[in-house]
Amino acid sequence: YHGLEYSVVEITLGGGLCGRKTKNVKMFDNITEKVAGIQLPNCEDFWVVTYSILADEFSAYRITSSGIQPRVVSQAINHPEQFTTAYLTFSNNGEKIANAYGSYTPGIDAVEIYNFNMNTGAITNPRVIQLNLPYGLEFSPDDSKLYISSFNPARLLQYDMVSRNLYQIYNNPNAFYYFGAIQAGPDDKL
């Protein structure tokens, strides 16, 4: 696993062509492909959240005009394996964060939906949806639904955040492909 690194770009360097002030500064080791970010309501600060499979924890970093603030660590659900692929995503209002856990081991795979505290960066109160090989995640524009893609079989699912019902939108058990990432476009459609 690789770590999370950052670089600082100064737009006033190089006669307006930009330049790097710092390059590839390591923040944290052993994270998976899961990285999600959201802008805070003050329209200046951001949260960046990663997931470490080796420590089975989330790391949240608040980024402000004065730099990257100290890491906030939240424990994830105890996963029995140290391998995972798939997405991590915020709800549009920043109150929820969803983690797709695909391990290739039947009975372990799930989507986890947590509360996210925009003030502190704490991730709490997991809600678990068991399903086979979830990968892509995206909340609806009003955050009332979570869309989930999975493979083996290739499926697109809709989870109602209020009723907690899971609906299948598309299923093709004979497909030689799988659904990967999903994301809302500028028209708010997947």
mmCIF file of C-alpha atoms in Angstrom:
data_model
loop_
_atom_site.group_PDB
_atom_site.id
_atom_site.type_symbol
_atom_site.label_atom_id
_atom_site.label_comp_id
_atom_site.label_asym_id
_atom_site.label_seq_id
_atom_site.Cartn_x
_atom_site.Cartn_y
_atom_site.Cartn_z
ATOM 1 C CA TYR A 1 0.000 0.000 0.000
ATOM 2 C CA HIS A 2 1.130 3.508 -0.704
ATOM 3 C CA GLY A 3 0.779 6.492 1.538
ATOM 4 C CA LEU A 4 -0.984 9.803 1.252
ATOM 5 C CA GLU A 5 1.224 12.636 0.030
ATOM 6 C CA TYR A 6 0.691 16.261 -0.843
ATOM 7 C CA SER A 7 2.441 19.010 -2.777
ATOM 8 C CA VAL A 8 1.991 22.780 -2.447
ATOM 9 C CA VAL A 9 1.688 24.765 -5.666
ATOM 10 C CA GLU A 10 2.298 28.515 -5.605
ATOM 11 C CA ILE A 11 0.412 30.218 -8.427
ATOM 12 C CA THR A 12 2.547 33.373 -8.291
ATOM 13 C CA LEU A 13 5.796 31.541 -9.089
ATOM 14 C CA GLY A 14 7.231 31.255 -12.588
ATOM 15 C CA GLY A 15 5.683 34.454 -13.898
ATOM 16 C CA GLY A 16 2.150 33.151 -13.365
ATOM 17 C CA LEU A 17 2.899 29.680 -14.746
ATOM 18 C CA CYS A 18 2.905 28.242 -11.191
ATOM 19 C CA GLY A 19 5.570 26.340 -9.369
ATOM 20 C CA ARG A 20 5.835 23.808 -6.567
ATOM 21 C CA LYS A 21 6.889 25.061 -3.155
ATOM 22 C CA THR A 22 6.896 21.551 -1.690
ATOM 23 C CA LYS A 23 6.658 18.188 -3.403
ATOM 24 C CA ASN A 24 5.372 14.768 -2.312
ATOM 25 C CA VAL A 25 5.278 15.365 1.446
ATOM 26 C CA LYS A 26 4.170 12.108 3.071
ATOM 27 C CA MET A 27 1.251 12.457 5.489
ATOM 28 C CA PHE A 28 0.363 8.868 6.234
ATOM 29 C CA ASP A 29 1.462 5.364 5.209
ATOM 30 C CA ASN A 30 -0.545 2.283 4.269
ATOM 31 C CA ILE A 31 -3.785 3.655 2.931
ATOM 32 C CA THR A 32 -5.993 2.024 0.339
ATOM 33 C CA GLU A 33 -7.363 3.703 -2.793
ATOM 34 C CA LYS A 34 -10.009 5.325 -0.606
ATOM 35 C CA VAL A 35 -9.707 9.117 -0.446
ATOM 36 C CA ALA A 36 -12.641 11.522 -0.162
ATOM 37 C CA GLY A 37 -12.812 15.273 0.277
ATOM 38 C CA ILE A 38 -15.456 17.864 1.044
ATOM 39 C CA GLN A 39 -15.530 21.632 1.362
ATOM 40 C CA LEU A 40 -16.744 23.044 4.681
ATOM 41 C CA PRO A 41 -19.686 25.469 4.835
ATOM 42 C CA ASN A 42 -17.260 28.395 5.352
ATOM 43 C CA CYS A 43 -16.241 27.842 1.673
ATOM 44 C CA GLU A 44 -12.553 28.091 2.660
ATOM 45 C CA ASP A 45 -11.633 24.896 4.503
ATOM 46 C CA PHE A 46 -11.773 21.263 3.405
ATOM 47 C CA TRP A 47 -11.770 17.824 4.998
ATOM 48 C CA VAL A 48 -9.797 15.033 3.327
ATOM 49 C CA VAL A 49 -10.480 11.526 4.650
ATOM 50 C CA THR A 50 -8.535 8.332 3.969
ATOM 51 C CA TYR A 51 -8.901 4.749 5.122
ATOM 52 C CA SER A 52 -6.062 2.560 6.393
ATOM 53 C CA ILE A 53 -6.753 -1.140 6.048
ATOM 54 C CA LEU A 54 -3.745 -2.128 8.158
ATOM 55 C CA ALA A 55 -4.919 -0.044 11.122
ATOM 56 C CA ASP A 56 -8.626 -0.411 10.262
ATOM 57 C CA GLU A 57 -9.206 3.281 10.809
ATOM 58 C CA PHE A 58 -10.183 6.499 9.099
ATOM 59 C CA SER A 59 -7.860 9.509 9.089
ATOM 60 C CA ALA A 60 -9.407 12.943 8.597
ATOM 61 C CA TYR A 61 -7.299 15.995 7.777
ATOM 62 C CA ARG A 62 -8.718 19.507 7.916
ATOM 63 C CA ILE A 63 -7.062 21.778 5.372
ATOM 64 C CA THR A 64 -7.221 25.504 6.104
ATOM 65 C CA SER A 65 -5.498 28.600 4.752
ATOM 66 C CA SER A 66 -2.856 28.080 7.464
ATOM 67 C CA GLY A 67 -2.110 24.521 6.352
ATOM 68 C CA ILE A 68 -2.961 20.922 7.159
ATOM 69 C CA GLN A 69 -4.268 20.488 10.687
ATOM 70 C CA PRO A 70 -3.454 17.463 12.912
ATOM 71 C CA ARG A 71 -4.925 14.123 11.916
ATOM 72 C CA VAL A 72 -8.255 13.051 13.447
ATOM 73 C CA VAL A 73 -8.459 9.244 13.813
ATOM 74 C CA SER A 74 -11.750 7.319 13.943
ATOM 75 C CA GLN A 75 -11.977 3.561 14.324
ATOM 76 C CA ALA A 76 -13.683 1.646 11.517
ATOM 77 C CA ILE A 77 -15.635 -1.581 11.873
ATOM 78 C CA ASN A 78 -13.206 -4.414 12.594
ATOM 79 C CA HIS A 79 -12.567 -6.043 9.212
ATOM 80 C CA PRO A 80 -11.166 -9.577 9.308
ATOM 81 C CA GLU A 81 -9.013 -9.110 6.204
ATOM 82 C CA GLN A 82 -6.308 -6.669 5.296
ATOM 83 C CA PHE A 83 -7.327 -6.204 1.683
ATOM 84 C CA THR A 84 -9.964 -3.980 0.218
ATOM 85 C CA THR A 85 -10.815 -2.061 -2.901
ATOM 86 C CA ALA A 86 -13.663 0.294 -3.605
ATOM 87 C CA TYR A 87 -14.877 3.769 -2.857
ATOM 88 C CA LEU A 88 -15.200 6.195 0.024
ATOM 89 C CA THR A 89 -17.561 9.145 -0.509
ATOM 90 C CA PHE A 90 -19.217 12.007 1.344
ATOM 91 C CA SER A 91 -22.878 12.918 1.238
ATOM 92 C CA ASN A 92 -23.435 16.319 -0.351
ATOM 93 C CA ASN A 93 -24.264 17.961 2.987
ATOM 94 C CA GLY A 94 -21.196 16.395 4.641
ATOM 95 C CA GLU A 95 -23.182 14.678 7.393
ATOM 96 C CA LYS A 96 -22.505 11.112 6.136
ATOM 97 C CA ILE A 97 -19.571 9.223 4.706
ATOM 98 C CA ALA A 98 -19.989 5.863 2.961
ATOM 99 C CA ASN A 99 -17.316 3.175 2.667
ATOM 100 C CA ALA A 100 -17.623 0.282 0.206
ATOM 101 C CA TYR A 101 -15.707 -2.722 1.518
ATOM 102 C CA GLY A 102 -14.999 -5.303 -1.171
ATOM 103 C CA SER A 103 -12.719 -8.108 -0.039
ATOM 104 C CA TYR A 104 -13.438 -10.944 -2.482
ATOM 105 C CA THR A 105 -14.486 -13.092 0.481
ATOM 106 C CA PRO A 106 -18.231 -13.918 0.577
ATOM 107 C CA GLY A 107 -20.016 -12.780 3.711
ATOM 108 C CA ILE A 108 -17.507 -10.058 4.562
ATOM 109 C CA ASP A 109 -18.286 -7.510 1.841
ATOM 110 C CA ALA A 110 -20.437 -4.570 2.835
ATOM 111 C CA VAL A 111 -21.206 -0.894 2.468
ATOM 112 C CA GLU A 112 -20.795 1.044 5.686
ATOM 113 C CA ILE A 113 -22.502 4.394 6.222
ATOM 114 C CA TYR A 114 -21.149 6.542 9.050
ATOM 115 C CA ASN A 115 -22.009 9.915 10.545
ATOM 116 C CA PHE A 116 -19.394 12.577 9.832
ATOM 117 C CA ASN A 117 -18.922 15.571 12.119
ATOM 118 C CA MET A 118 -17.988 18.549 9.928
ATOM 119 C CA ASN A 119 -16.663 20.454 12.967
ATOM 120 C CA THR A 120 -14.379 17.795 14.470
ATOM 121 C CA GLY A 121 -13.763 15.286 11.654
ATOM 122 C CA ALA A 122 -15.012 12.402 13.826
ATOM 123 C CA ILE A 123 -16.561 9.409 12.019
ATOM 124 C CA THR A 124 -19.099 7.491 14.125
ATOM 125 C CA ASN A 125 -22.253 5.320 14.247
ATOM 126 C CA PRO A 126 -21.778 2.780 11.436
ATOM 127 C CA ARG A 127 -24.744 1.363 9.556
ATOM 128 C CA VAL A 128 -23.868 -1.789 7.591
ATOM 129 C CA ILE A 129 -25.413 -3.071 4.355
ATOM 130 C CA GLN A 130 -24.194 -6.608 3.529
ATOM 131 C CA LEU A 131 -23.775 -7.244 -0.211
ATOM 132 C CA ASN A 132 -21.346 -8.944 -2.539
ATOM 133 C CA LEU A 133 -18.382 -6.947 -3.925
ATOM 134 C CA PRO A 134 -19.570 -3.336 -3.695
ATOM 135 C CA TYR A 135 -17.349 -0.799 -5.426
ATOM 136 C CA GLY A 136 -18.760 2.562 -6.538
ATOM 137 C CA LEU A 137 -20.753 4.889 -4.284
ATOM 138 C CA GLU A 138 -22.624 8.139 -4.889
ATOM 139 C CA PHE A 139 -25.283 9.986 -2.907
ATOM 140 C CA SER A 140 -28.300 11.520 -4.616
ATOM 141 C CA PRO A 141 -28.323 15.357 -4.780
ATOM 142 C CA ASP A 142 -30.699 15.544 -1.779
ATOM 143 C CA ASP A 143 -28.771 12.807 0.126
ATOM 144 C CA SER A 144 -31.928 10.690 0.498
ATOM 145 C CA LYS A 145 -30.422 7.801 -1.494
ATOM 146 C CA LEU A 146 -27.065 6.115 -1.845
ATOM 147 C CA TYR A 147 -26.273 4.479 -5.189
ATOM 148 C CA ILE A 148 -23.999 1.447 -5.097
ATOM 149 C CA SER A 149 -22.312 -0.398 -7.955
ATOM 150 C CA SER A 150 -21.021 -3.914 -7.566
ATOM 151 C CA PHE A 151 -19.573 -6.710 -9.627
ATOM 152 C CA ASN A 152 -19.968 -10.441 -9.739
ATOM 153 C CA PRO A 153 -22.794 -9.989 -10.635
ATOM 154 C CA ALA A 154 -22.732 -6.563 -12.282
ATOM 155 C CA ARG A 155 -25.369 -4.579 -10.399
ATOM 156 C CA LEU A 156 -26.520 -1.040 -9.708
ATOM 157 C CA LEU A 157 -28.389 -0.630 -6.420
ATOM 158 C CA GLN A 158 -30.253 2.185 -4.703
ATOM 159 C CA TYR A 159 -30.293 2.407 -0.891
ATOM 160 C CA ASP A 160 -33.000 4.578 0.663
ATOM 161 C CA MET A 161 -31.388 6.448 3.565
ATOM 162 C CA VAL A 162 -34.729 6.916 5.375
ATOM 163 C CA SER A 163 -36.530 3.580 4.940
ATOM 164 C CA ARG A 164 -33.221 1.656 4.811
ATOM 165 C CA ASN A 165 -34.527 -0.426 1.905
ATOM 166 C CA LEU A 166 -32.200 -1.625 -0.840
ATOM 167 C CA TYR A 167 -33.538 -1.653 -4.420
ATOM 168 C CA GLN A 168 -31.929 -3.261 -7.433
ATOM 169 C CA ILE A 169 -31.892 -0.987 -10.474
ATOM 170 C CA TYR A 170 -29.857 -3.214 -12.778
ATOM 171 C CA ASN A 171 -28.548 -6.782 -12.573
ATOM 172 C CA ASN A 172 -26.690 -8.862 -15.136
ATOM 173 C CA PRO A 173 -25.321 -12.094 -13.619
ATOM 174 C CA ASN A 174 -23.901 -13.214 -16.988
ATOM 175 C CA ALA A 175 -21.948 -10.061 -17.749
ATOM 176 C CA PHE A 176 -18.248 -10.246 -18.553
ATOM 177 C CA TYR A 177 -17.806 -6.784 -17.104
ATOM 178 C CA TYR A 178 -18.538 -5.079 -13.849
ATOM 179 C CA PHE A 179 -19.732 -1.725 -12.681
ATOM 180 C CA GLY A 180 -16.907 0.343 -11.301
ATOM 181 C CA ALA A 181 -16.932 3.937 -10.151
ATOM 182 C CA ILE A 182 -20.098 5.985 -10.267
ATOM 183 C CA GLN A 183 -20.372 9.748 -9.935
ATOM 184 C CA ALA A 184 -22.998 12.433 -10.373
ATOM 185 C CA GLY A 185 -22.459 14.742 -13.315
ATOM 186 C CA PRO A 186 -23.102 18.485 -13.479
ATOM 187 C CA ASP A 187 -26.757 17.703 -14.250
ATOM 188 C CA ASP A 188 -26.969 15.665 -10.996
ATOM 189 C CA LYS A 189 -27.473 12.434 -12.948
ATOM 190 C CA LEU A 190 -25.267 9.363 -12.443
#
